DNA sequence: TCTGGGGTCCTAGGACCC
DNA sequence: TCTGGGGTCCTAGGACCC
């Protein structure tokens, strides 16, 4: 049997775990630059704050209803996520971390799966203060569906629901609307509705042939999984990333090339760092620029440039050199740019590099990068940078409502004042 | 003034090879 | 009446996820 453990309103729950003032209060977490809402607890949902709500459009209701807001604090969420995942290993050696707030685990045989789910939920809450929902079933897609039941009926399920009989599986599929199936998005929803299927059950009644032809092998796998035949693979080995990207919207729009060069340098450096962390090198660098598409009356421009490198590398210097070349190719003066990104692809394992007969990187880069990474890890805050980066810290994200890094920074650890009673 | 960021997988079609 | 056949690799774009 598989279980999916899904943290409820994860970012909001992380904030609440360390700040008792937030208990039972509506709370929304904002995206980078405090632009829009990316997580909200159930109290905020009940007040009608939708996912993706732009902050400036909801200012009024936020003040009126006294909704608490926080800037996103990824050091905190990333650390809390690691803790939750680590704790799950107490229930099974086989854990697939699916996203920052979700994991699948393979459960050992049990007489009472419902109770296993409750045990997991209680344990995670006790150790971290994070509430989770647990769905249990013979396949991954069915466990996701069981999790939907938990979310829709929190009182009846108390946080855990298990599909452990054929009757429950059929009942679940007949209840589950087509667009709530994991893996069915907008496109396939329309396709299936046109075919007359409204529920997961009706989807499974279509022929394999039709599903394969209209929804590709991906759709067919999903159908098998819903039929109870485990077809979507369980992957507990952590895979290296195949694409590494650093992309941001700016806090303002601007046209000044020097400014944009500096950001591209910083994005390139961040990408190269992520690349070295998984001991990969890249063969391809892509850079893109976009103006603000919400400003209809301004001159629009979006462009990208893809450069293939002469040799695979993970050197910040080389990657930035090519990123800057790409930028030169696409930058147009006079455009107000709002967003840019650096994306690395063609990733290969660094230790399995093909050396070229003629073109190879200066070996000094390797030593320099190793030294830079060591120093930056030891002292934190990325103290060692390229000269082309933002040495003056002339720009930074707008994060007006940022909470402390309770778990990853010594100066932010909560201090208890104990008095004798 | 102000609307996120980072991924995965699959398919079709073109280029190229013998 | 009637275009050769079989294959690989790469890329752009679509669809979906959290």
Short mmCIF file of C-alpha atoms (C1' of nucleotides) in Angstrom, two decimals:
data_model
loop_
_atom_site.label_atom_id
_atom_site.label_comp_id
_atom_site.label_asym_id
_atom_site.label_seq_id
_atom_site.Cartn_x
_atom_site.Cartn_y
_atom_site.Cartn_z
CA UNK A 1 0.00 0.00 0.00
CA UNK A 2 1.05 3.58 -0.67
CA UNK A 3 0.48 6.58 1.54
CA UNK A 4 0.68 10.19 0.47
CA UNK A 5 1.43 12.61 3.27
CA UNK A 6 0.47 16.14 2.34
CA UNK A 7 1.17 19.09 4.66
CA UNK A 8 -1.90 21.28 5.05
CA UNK A 9 -1.37 24.88 3.85
CA UNK A 10 2.32 24.19 4.29
CA UNK A 11 3.87 27.68 4.24
CA UNK A 12 1.13 29.09 6.42
CA UNK A 13 1.51 26.16 8.83
CA UNK A 14 5.29 26.73 9.10
CA UNK A 15 4.70 30.35 10.10
CA UNK A 16 2.04 29.39 12.61
CA UNK A 17 4.19 26.68 14.18
CA UNK A 18 6.54 29.36 15.57
CA UNK A 19 4.15 32.21 16.19
CA UNK A 20 1.28 31.41 18.57
CA UNK A 21 -0.38 34.74 17.73
CA UNK A 22 -1.34 33.21 14.38
CA UNK A 23 -3.34 30.31 15.80
CA UNK A 24 -6.94 30.41 14.51
CA UNK A 25 -6.24 33.68 12.65
CA UNK A 26 -6.57 34.02 8.88
CA UNK A 27 -3.09 34.03 7.33
CA UNK A 28 -1.76 34.44 3.79
CA UNK A 29 1.80 33.96 2.50
CA UNK A 30 3.07 36.13 -0.36
CA UNK A 31 5.24 35.34 -3.38
CA UNK A 32 8.64 36.91 -4.07
CA UNK A 33 8.47 40.70 -3.98
CA UNK A 34 5.25 40.34 -1.98
CA UNK A 35 3.37 40.23 -5.28
CA UNK A 36 0.57 37.74 -4.77
CA UNK A 37 -0.78 35.13 -2.39
CA UNK A 38 0.77 31.66 -2.76
CA UNK A 39 -0.46 29.92 0.39
CA UNK A 40 -3.26 30.60 2.84
CA UNK A 41 -4.71 28.77 5.79
CA UNK A 42 -8.31 27.64 5.95
CA UNK A 43 -9.45 30.75 7.81
CA UNK A 44 -8.11 32.95 4.99
CA UNK A 45 -9.66 30.67 2.36
CA UNK A 46 -13.00 31.02 4.12
CA UNK A 47 -12.72 34.81 3.83
CA UNK A 48 -12.43 34.47 0.05
CA UNK A 49 -8.70 34.97 -0.56
CA UNK A 50 -8.02 32.92 -3.70
CA UNK A 51 -4.72 31.32 -4.69
CA UNK A 52 -2.65 33.82 -6.69
CA UNK A 53 -4.58 36.84 -5.44
CA UNK A 54 -2.53 39.99 -6.22
CA UNK A 55 -1.82 41.74 -2.94
CA UNK A 56 -2.72 45.23 -4.16
CA UNK A 57 -6.21 44.11 -5.23
CA UNK A 58 -6.95 42.54 -1.85
CA UNK A 59 -5.39 45.19 0.43
CA UNK A 60 -8.79 46.41 1.54
CA UNK A 61 -10.27 43.09 2.52
CA UNK A 62 -6.99 42.12 4.19
CA UNK A 63 -7.15 45.19 6.44
CA UNK A 64 -10.89 44.91 7.01
CA UNK A 65 -10.85 41.27 8.03
CA UNK A 66 -7.52 41.57 9.82
CA UNK A 67 -5.87 38.90 7.70
CA UNK A 68 -2.25 38.34 8.72
CA UNK A 69 0.28 38.34 5.91
CA UNK A 70 3.88 37.12 5.63
CA UNK A 71 6.56 37.34 2.94
CA UNK A 72 7.76 33.91 1.86
CA UNK A 73 10.56 32.60 4.03
CA UNK A 74 12.10 29.74 2.08
CA UNK A 75 14.89 29.06 4.57
CA UNK A 76 12.21 28.25 7.11
CA UNK A 77 9.98 26.20 4.77
CA UNK A 78 12.89 24.26 3.30
CA UNK A 79 14.19 23.34 6.74
CA UNK A 80 10.75 22.36 8.06
CA UNK A 81 10.20 20.25 4.96
CA UNK A 82 13.43 18.33 5.58
CA UNK A 83 12.35 17.65 9.15
CA UNK A 84 8.97 16.28 8.08
CA UNK A 85 10.54 14.05 5.42
CA UNK A 86 13.11 12.72 7.87
CA UNK A 87 10.38 11.83 10.37
CA UNK A 88 8.51 9.83 7.74
CA UNK A 89 11.44 7.42 7.61
CA UNK A 90 10.23 6.14 10.98
CA UNK A 91 7.21 4.66 9.20
CA UNK A 92 8.93 3.22 6.13
CA UNK A 93 12.42 3.03 4.65
CA UNK A 94 10.91 3.83 1.27
CA UNK A 95 10.10 7.53 1.00
CA UNK A 96 9.61 9.46 -2.22
CA UNK A 97 9.84 13.20 -1.61
CA UNK A 98 7.38 14.49 -4.18
CA UNK A 99 7.48 18.21 -3.47
CA UNK A 100 8.36 20.59 -0.66
CA UNK A 101 5.17 19.64 1.19
CA UNK A 102 4.33 16.11 0.00
CA UNK A 103 5.81 12.63 0.10
CA UNK A 104 4.73 9.15 -0.91
CA UNK A 105 5.78 6.23 1.27
CA UNK A 106 5.41 2.48 0.78
CA UNK A 107 3.70 1.09 3.85
CA UNK A 108 4.38 -2.29 5.38
CA UNK A 109 1.41 -4.70 5.69
CA UNK A 110 -1.14 -3.68 8.28
CA UNK A 111 -4.51 -4.78 9.66
CA UNK A 112 -5.70 -1.21 10.06
CA UNK A 113 -4.39 1.29 7.51
CA UNK A 114 -6.73 4.02 8.66
CA UNK A 115 -5.02 3.88 12.06
CA UNK A 116 -1.54 3.89 10.49
CA UNK A 117 -2.51 7.15 8.78
CA UNK A 118 -3.69 8.64 12.06
CA UNK A 119 -0.45 7.59 13.76
CA UNK A 120 1.57 9.34 11.05
CA UNK A 121 -0.52 12.48 11.30
CA UNK A 122 -0.25 12.68 15.09
CA UNK A 123 3.48 11.97 15.12
CA UNK A 124 4.32 14.63 12.53
CA UNK A 125 2.20 17.20 14.34
CA UNK A 126 3.71 16.37 17.69
CA UNK A 127 7.30 16.68 16.41
CA UNK A 128 6.94 19.70 14.12
CA UNK A 129 3.61 21.43 14.68
CA UNK A 130 2.72 20.87 11.04
CA UNK A 131 -0.74 19.38 10.34
CA UNK A 132 -0.81 16.79 7.54
CA UNK A 133 -3.42 14.80 5.62
CA UNK A 134 -2.76 11.15 4.85
CA UNK A 135 -4.32 9.22 1.95
CA UNK A 136 -3.67 5.47 1.72
CA UNK A 137 -4.38 3.17 -1.23
CA UNK A 138 -2.91 0.43 -3.43
CA UNK A 139 -1.59 2.93 -6.04
CA UNK A 140 -0.21 6.46 -6.06
CA UNK A 141 -3.09 7.98 -8.02
CA UNK A 142 -5.65 6.36 -5.70
CA UNK A 143 -3.77 7.58 -2.61
CA UNK A 144 -3.90 11.13 -4.02
CA UNK A 145 -7.64 10.69 -4.48
CA UNK A 146 -7.97 9.35 -0.91
CA UNK A 147 -6.17 12.50 0.18
CA UNK A 148 -8.85 14.58 -1.56
CA UNK A 149 -11.44 12.86 0.63
CA UNK A 150 -9.49 13.88 3.73
CA UNK A 151 -9.33 17.50 2.58
CA UNK A 152 -13.05 17.62 1.70
CA UNK A 153 -14.25 15.85 4.86
CA UNK A 154 -11.81 16.81 7.62
CA UNK A 155 -14.23 16.12 10.45
CA UNK A 156 -15.34 12.70 9.25
CA UNK A 157 -11.85 11.47 8.36
CA UNK A 158 -9.89 13.18 11.11
CA UNK A 159 -6.88 13.48 8.80
CA UNK A 160 -6.57 9.96 7.35
CA UNK A 161 -8.47 7.88 4.82
CA UNK A 162 -7.59 4.45 3.44
CA UNK A 163 -8.85 2.76 0.28
CA UNK A 164 -8.47 -0.83 1.44
CA UNK A 165 -11.40 -2.55 -0.25
CA UNK A 166 -12.66 -2.74 -3.82
CA UNK A 167 -15.99 -1.25 -2.73
CA UNK A 168 -14.23 1.82 -1.32
CA UNK A 169 -12.24 2.20 -4.53
CA UNK A 170 -15.40 2.24 -6.67
CA UNK A 171 -17.15 4.62 -4.29
CA UNK A 172 -14.15 6.95 -4.38
CA UNK A 173 -13.96 7.00 -8.18
CA UNK A 174 -17.70 7.69 -8.51
CA UNK A 175 -17.34 10.61 -6.12
CA UNK A 176 -14.18 12.13 -7.67
CA UNK A 177 -14.89 14.78 -10.34
CA UNK A 178 -12.75 14.57 -13.44
CA UNK A 179 -10.87 17.82 -12.80
CA UNK A 180 -9.85 16.77 -9.29
CA UNK A 181 -7.91 13.77 -10.59
CA UNK A 182 -4.15 14.08 -10.09
CA UNK A 183 -2.72 14.48 -13.60
CA UNK A 184 -5.86 15.78 -15.32
CA UNK A 185 -5.43 19.46 -16.14
CA UNK A 186 -7.46 21.95 -18.14
CA UNK A 187 -6.87 20.37 -21.54
CA UNK A 188 -7.74 16.81 -20.65
CA UNK A 189 -10.71 17.90 -18.57
CA UNK A 190 -12.34 19.38 -21.65
CA UNK A 191 -11.42 16.36 -23.78
CA UNK A 192 -12.94 13.98 -21.25
CA UNK A 193 -16.08 16.03 -20.74
CA UNK A 194 -16.65 16.13 -24.48
CA UNK A 195 -16.41 12.36 -24.40
CA UNK A 196 -19.10 12.35 -21.69
CA UNK A 197 -16.94 11.48 -18.69
CA UNK A 198 -17.64 13.56 -15.59
CA UNK A 199 -16.14 11.41 -12.83
CA UNK A 200 -13.00 9.36 -12.32
CA UNK A 201 -15.19 6.26 -12.57
CA UNK A 202 -16.44 7.25 -16.01
CA UNK A 203 -12.85 7.96 -17.06
CA UNK A 204 -11.86 4.39 -16.14
CA UNK A 205 -14.79 3.05 -18.21
CA UNK A 206 -13.31 4.45 -21.46
CA UNK A 207 -11.31 2.04 -23.61
CA UNK A 208 -7.52 1.87 -23.21
CA UNK A 209 -7.24 2.56 -26.89
CA UNK A 210 -9.20 5.82 -26.76
CA UNK A 211 -7.28 7.00 -23.69
CA UNK A 212 -3.91 6.20 -25.28
CA UNK A 213 -4.80 7.95 -28.53
CA UNK A 214 -6.22 11.08 -26.91
CA UNK A 215 -4.16 11.43 -23.74
CA UNK A 216 -0.93 9.62 -24.66
CA UNK A 217 0.82 7.00 -22.58
CA UNK A 218 0.63 9.34 -19.59
CA UNK A 219 -3.17 9.20 -19.58
CA UNK A 220 -3.17 5.44 -19.94
CA UNK A 221 -0.83 5.01 -16.97
CA UNK A 222 -3.12 7.18 -14.91
CA UNK A 223 -6.15 5.07 -15.89
CA UNK A 224 -4.39 1.83 -14.87
CA UNK A 225 -3.36 3.38 -11.60
CA UNK A 226 -6.94 4.41 -10.84
CA UNK A 227 -8.06 0.87 -11.70
CA UNK A 228 -5.87 -0.31 -8.85
CA UNK A 229 -2.93 -1.60 -10.87
CA UNK A 230 0.23 0.23 -9.69
CA UNK A 231 1.57 1.74 -12.91
CA UNK A 232 2.88 5.16 -11.93
CA UNK A 233 6.33 4.36 -10.65
CA UNK A 234 7.50 4.88 -7.10
CA UNK A 235 10.88 6.63 -7.08
CA UNK A 236 12.60 6.75 -3.76
CA UNK A 237 16.06 7.45 -5.21
CA UNK A 238 16.66 11.17 -5.42
CA UNK A 239 17.30 12.01 -9.05
CA UNK A 240 19.54 14.80 -10.21
CA UNK A 241 17.72 17.72 -11.78
CA UNK A 242 17.63 17.78 -15.57
CA UNK A 243 17.03 21.51 -15.78
CA UNK A 244 18.25 24.19 -13.38
CA UNK A 245 16.70 27.64 -13.48
CA UNK A 246 16.93 30.92 -11.61
CA UNK A 247 14.31 33.39 -12.78
CA UNK A 248 12.83 36.43 -11.09
CA UNK A 249 10.43 39.27 -11.55
CA UNK A 250 12.03 42.57 -10.60
CA UNK A 251 10.63 44.80 -7.90
CA UNK A 252 10.32 47.59 -10.54
CA UNK A 253 10.62 47.66 -14.28
CA UNK A 254 13.80 49.13 -15.71
CA UNK A 255 15.71 49.56 -18.95
CA UNK A 256 19.24 50.25 -17.75
CA UNK A 257 21.48 47.55 -19.22
CA UNK A 258 24.05 47.66 -16.44
CA UNK A 259 21.36 46.78 -13.95
CA UNK A 260 20.14 43.86 -16.01
CA UNK A 261 23.70 42.59 -16.58
CA UNK A 262 24.20 42.55 -12.84
CA UNK A 263 21.08 40.48 -12.28
CA UNK A 264 21.92 38.02 -15.02
CA UNK A 265 25.33 37.62 -13.35
CA UNK A 266 23.66 36.87 -10.04
CA UNK A 267 21.18 34.42 -11.60
CA UNK A 268 24.03 32.69 -13.45
CA UNK A 269 26.02 32.42 -10.22
CA UNK A 270 23.04 30.95 -8.37
CA UNK A 271 22.42 28.42 -11.16
CA UNK A 272 26.08 27.37 -11.19
CA UNK A 273 25.96 26.89 -7.44
CA UNK A 274 22.91 24.61 -7.70
CA UNK A 275 24.68 22.76 -10.51
CA UNK A 276 27.79 22.12 -8.39
CA UNK A 277 25.65 21.02 -5.45
CA UNK A 278 24.45 18.04 -7.46
CA UNK A 279 27.93 17.58 -9.04
CA UNK A 280 26.61 18.23 -12.54
CA UNK A 281 27.89 20.35 -15.39
CA UNK A 282 25.86 21.93 -18.17
CA UNK A 283 26.23 22.12 -21.92
CA UNK A 284 23.60 24.75 -22.66
CA UNK A 285 22.83 28.19 -21.22
CA UNK A 286 19.58 30.03 -21.93
CA UNK A 287 18.81 33.61 -20.97
CA UNK A 288 15.47 35.34 -21.33
CA UNK A 289 14.09 38.84 -20.83
CA UNK A 290 10.47 39.96 -20.60
CA UNK A 291 8.74 43.28 -20.32
CA UNK A 292 5.67 43.69 -18.11
CA UNK A 293 2.75 42.17 -19.99
CA UNK A 294 0.28 43.71 -17.55
CA UNK A 295 1.21 47.15 -18.85
CA UNK A 296 -0.69 47.08 -22.10
CA UNK A 297 0.23 50.63 -23.08
CA UNK A 298 3.98 50.09 -22.87
CA UNK A 299 6.25 48.76 -25.58
CA UNK A 300 6.44 44.98 -25.16
CA UNK A 301 9.45 42.79 -25.76
CA UNK A 302 10.20 39.21 -24.86
CA UNK A 303 13.12 37.24 -26.16
CA UNK A 304 15.40 34.38 -25.31
CA UNK A 305 18.76 33.16 -26.53
CA UNK A 306 20.13 29.65 -26.21
CA UNK A 307 23.89 29.12 -26.36
CA UNK A 308 25.61 25.76 -26.60
CA UNK A 309 28.90 25.79 -24.72
CA UNK A 310 32.17 24.55 -26.23
CA UNK A 311 32.54 22.14 -23.30
CA UNK A 312 30.45 21.08 -20.30
CA UNK A 313 31.14 23.24 -17.27
CA UNK A 314 29.91 24.19 -13.82
CA UNK A 315 32.16 27.21 -13.43
CA UNK A 316 30.30 30.35 -12.42
CA UNK A 317 32.76 32.38 -14.50
CA UNK A 318 32.21 30.45 -17.73
CA UNK A 319 28.45 30.18 -17.33
CA UNK A 320 28.22 33.90 -16.64
CA UNK A 321 30.45 34.72 -19.61
CA UNK A 322 28.02 32.95 -21.94
CA UNK A 323 24.95 34.26 -20.15
CA UNK A 324 26.25 37.79 -20.73
CA UNK A 325 26.81 37.03 -24.42
CA UNK A 326 23.26 35.76 -24.68
CA UNK A 327 22.00 38.89 -22.96
CA UNK A 328 23.90 41.12 -25.42
CA UNK A 329 22.05 39.35 -28.22
CA UNK A 330 18.55 39.96 -26.92
CA UNK A 331 18.69 43.21 -24.95
CA UNK A 332 16.90 46.12 -26.61
CA UNK A 333 17.38 49.66 -25.26
CA UNK A 334 14.27 51.58 -24.29
CA UNK A 335 12.22 48.57 -23.19
CA UNK A 336 11.05 48.48 -19.59
CA UNK A 337 11.99 44.99 -18.47
CA UNK A 338 10.18 43.30 -15.62
CA UNK A 339 11.57 39.81 -15.57
CA UNK A 340 14.64 37.82 -16.51
CA UNK A 341 16.00 34.34 -16.08
CA UNK A 342 18.95 32.02 -16.61
CA UNK A 343 18.22 28.37 -17.39
CA UNK A 344 20.82 25.60 -17.65
CA UNK A 345 20.14 22.41 -19.60
CA UNK A 346 22.08 19.58 -21.17
CA UNK A 347 23.19 18.55 -17.70
CA UNK A 348 25.74 15.76 -17.26
CA UNK A 349 27.52 14.24 -14.30
CA UNK A 350 30.77 16.15 -13.71
CA UNK A 351 32.74 12.99 -12.91
CA UNK A 352 31.74 11.42 -16.23
CA UNK A 353 32.76 14.37 -18.41
CA UNK A 354 33.92 13.81 -21.96
CA UNK A 355 37.15 15.69 -22.38
CA UNK A 356 37.66 17.43 -25.68
CA UNK A 357 40.88 17.09 -27.59
CA UNK A 358 41.28 20.86 -27.97
CA UNK A 359 38.77 22.85 -25.96
CA UNK A 360 38.71 22.35 -22.21
CA UNK A 361 38.25 24.60 -19.24
CA UNK A 362 41.18 26.12 -17.45
CA UNK A 363 41.67 23.72 -14.50
CA UNK A 364 42.07 26.67 -12.15
CA UNK A 365 38.31 27.25 -12.38
CA UNK A 366 37.66 24.01 -10.57
CA UNK A 367 39.85 24.96 -7.62
CA UNK A 368 38.43 28.45 -7.49
CA UNK A 369 34.85 27.20 -7.44
CA UNK A 370 35.62 24.66 -4.73
CA UNK A 371 37.19 27.38 -2.58
CA UNK A 372 34.29 29.75 -3.20
CA UNK A 373 31.70 27.11 -2.27
CA UNK A 374 33.57 26.16 0.89
CA UNK A 375 33.86 29.77 2.06
CA UNK A 376 30.26 30.59 1.21
CA UNK A 377 28.99 27.53 3.02
CA UNK A 378 31.14 28.20 6.04
CA UNK A 379 30.32 31.87 6.44
CA UNK A 380 26.89 31.94 4.81
CA UNK A 381 25.31 34.81 2.93
CA UNK A 382 27.33 34.21 -0.26
CA UNK A 383 30.18 36.49 0.74
CA UNK A 384 32.33 35.55 -2.28
CA UNK A 385 30.89 36.83 -5.54
CA UNK A 386 31.96 37.76 -9.02
CA UNK A 387 32.81 41.42 -9.48
CA UNK A 388 29.99 41.64 -12.02
CA UNK A 389 27.38 40.81 -9.38
CA UNK A 390 25.57 43.17 -7.08
CA UNK A 391 28.50 43.99 -4.81
CA UNK A 392 26.79 47.04 -3.40
CA UNK A 393 23.55 45.15 -2.84
CA UNK A 394 21.80 47.79 -4.86
CA UNK A 395 18.72 45.62 -5.21
CA UNK A 396 16.85 43.05 -3.25
CA UNK A 397 13.46 41.46 -3.12
CA UNK A 398 10.66 43.31 -1.48
CA UNK A 399 9.92 41.29 1.66
CA UNK A 400 8.09 43.65 3.94
CA UNK A 401 6.45 40.97 6.08
CA UNK A 402 9.29 38.53 6.60
CA UNK A 403 9.34 36.30 9.67
CA UNK A 404 12.59 35.22 11.40
CA UNK A 405 14.60 32.19 10.28
CA UNK A 406 13.58 30.37 13.44
CA UNK A 407 15.36 27.11 12.62
CA UNK A 408 18.36 28.03 10.46
CA UNK A 409 19.92 31.15 11.98
CA UNK A 410 21.38 31.39 15.46
CA UNK A 411 20.34 34.98 16.01
CA UNK A 412 16.72 34.12 15.13
CA UNK A 413 16.23 31.21 17.50
CA UNK A 414 13.35 31.77 19.89
CA UNK A 415 14.47 32.56 23.43
CA UNK A 416 12.29 31.50 26.31
CA UNK A 417 12.32 33.60 29.45
CA UNK A 418 11.77 31.13 32.27
CA UNK A 419 10.76 32.46 35.63
CA UNK A 420 10.10 30.57 38.78
CA UNK A 421 6.40 30.40 39.41
"C1'" DT B 1 3.12 51.39 -7.38
"C1'" DC B 2 1.54 46.49 -7.28
"C1'" DT B 3 0.07 39.82 -10.60
"C1'" DG B 4 5.64 33.70 -8.28
"C1'" DG B 5 9.05 30.26 -9.31
"C1'" DG B 6 10.76 25.77 -10.46
"C1'" DG B 7 10.18 21.53 -12.19
"C1'" DT B 8 8.78 16.68 -15.11
"C1'" DC B 9 7.46 13.91 -19.06
"C1'" DC B 10 5.78 13.05 -23.79
"C1'" DT B 11 5.11 13.73 -28.84
"C1'" DA B 12 5.72 15.31 -33.48
"C1'" DG B 13 8.61 16.68 -36.83
"C1'" DG B 14 13.07 17.90 -38.83
"C1'" DA B 15 17.86 16.68 -39.74
"C1'" DC B 16 20.74 13.29 -40.67
"C1'" DC B 17 22.62 8.50 -41.44
"C1'" DC B 18 23.27 4.05 -44.09
"C1'" DT C 1 -1.41 4.87 -61.08
"C1'" DC C 2 1.75 3.72 -57.37
"C1'" DT C 3 7.42 8.49 -54.23
"C1'" DG C 4 12.50 3.09 -50.72
"C1'" DG C 5 13.11 1.67 -45.97
"C1'" DG C 6 14.62 1.84 -41.50
"C1'" DG C 7 16.70 4.06 -37.99
"C1'" DT C 8 18.68 7.75 -34.33
"C1'" DC C 9 19.07 12.16 -32.28
"C1'" DC C 10 17.54 16.67 -31.20
"C1'" DT C 11 14.27 20.35 -30.30
"C1'" DA C 12 10.02 22.99 -29.68
"C1'" DG C 13 5.89 22.92 -27.71
"C1'" DG C 14 2.14 20.98 -24.98
"C1'" DA C 15 0.35 19.33 -20.72
"C1'" DC C 16 0.72 18.90 -16.06
"C1'" DC C 17 2.42 19.33 -11.13
"C1'" DC C 18 3.28 21.89 -6.53
#
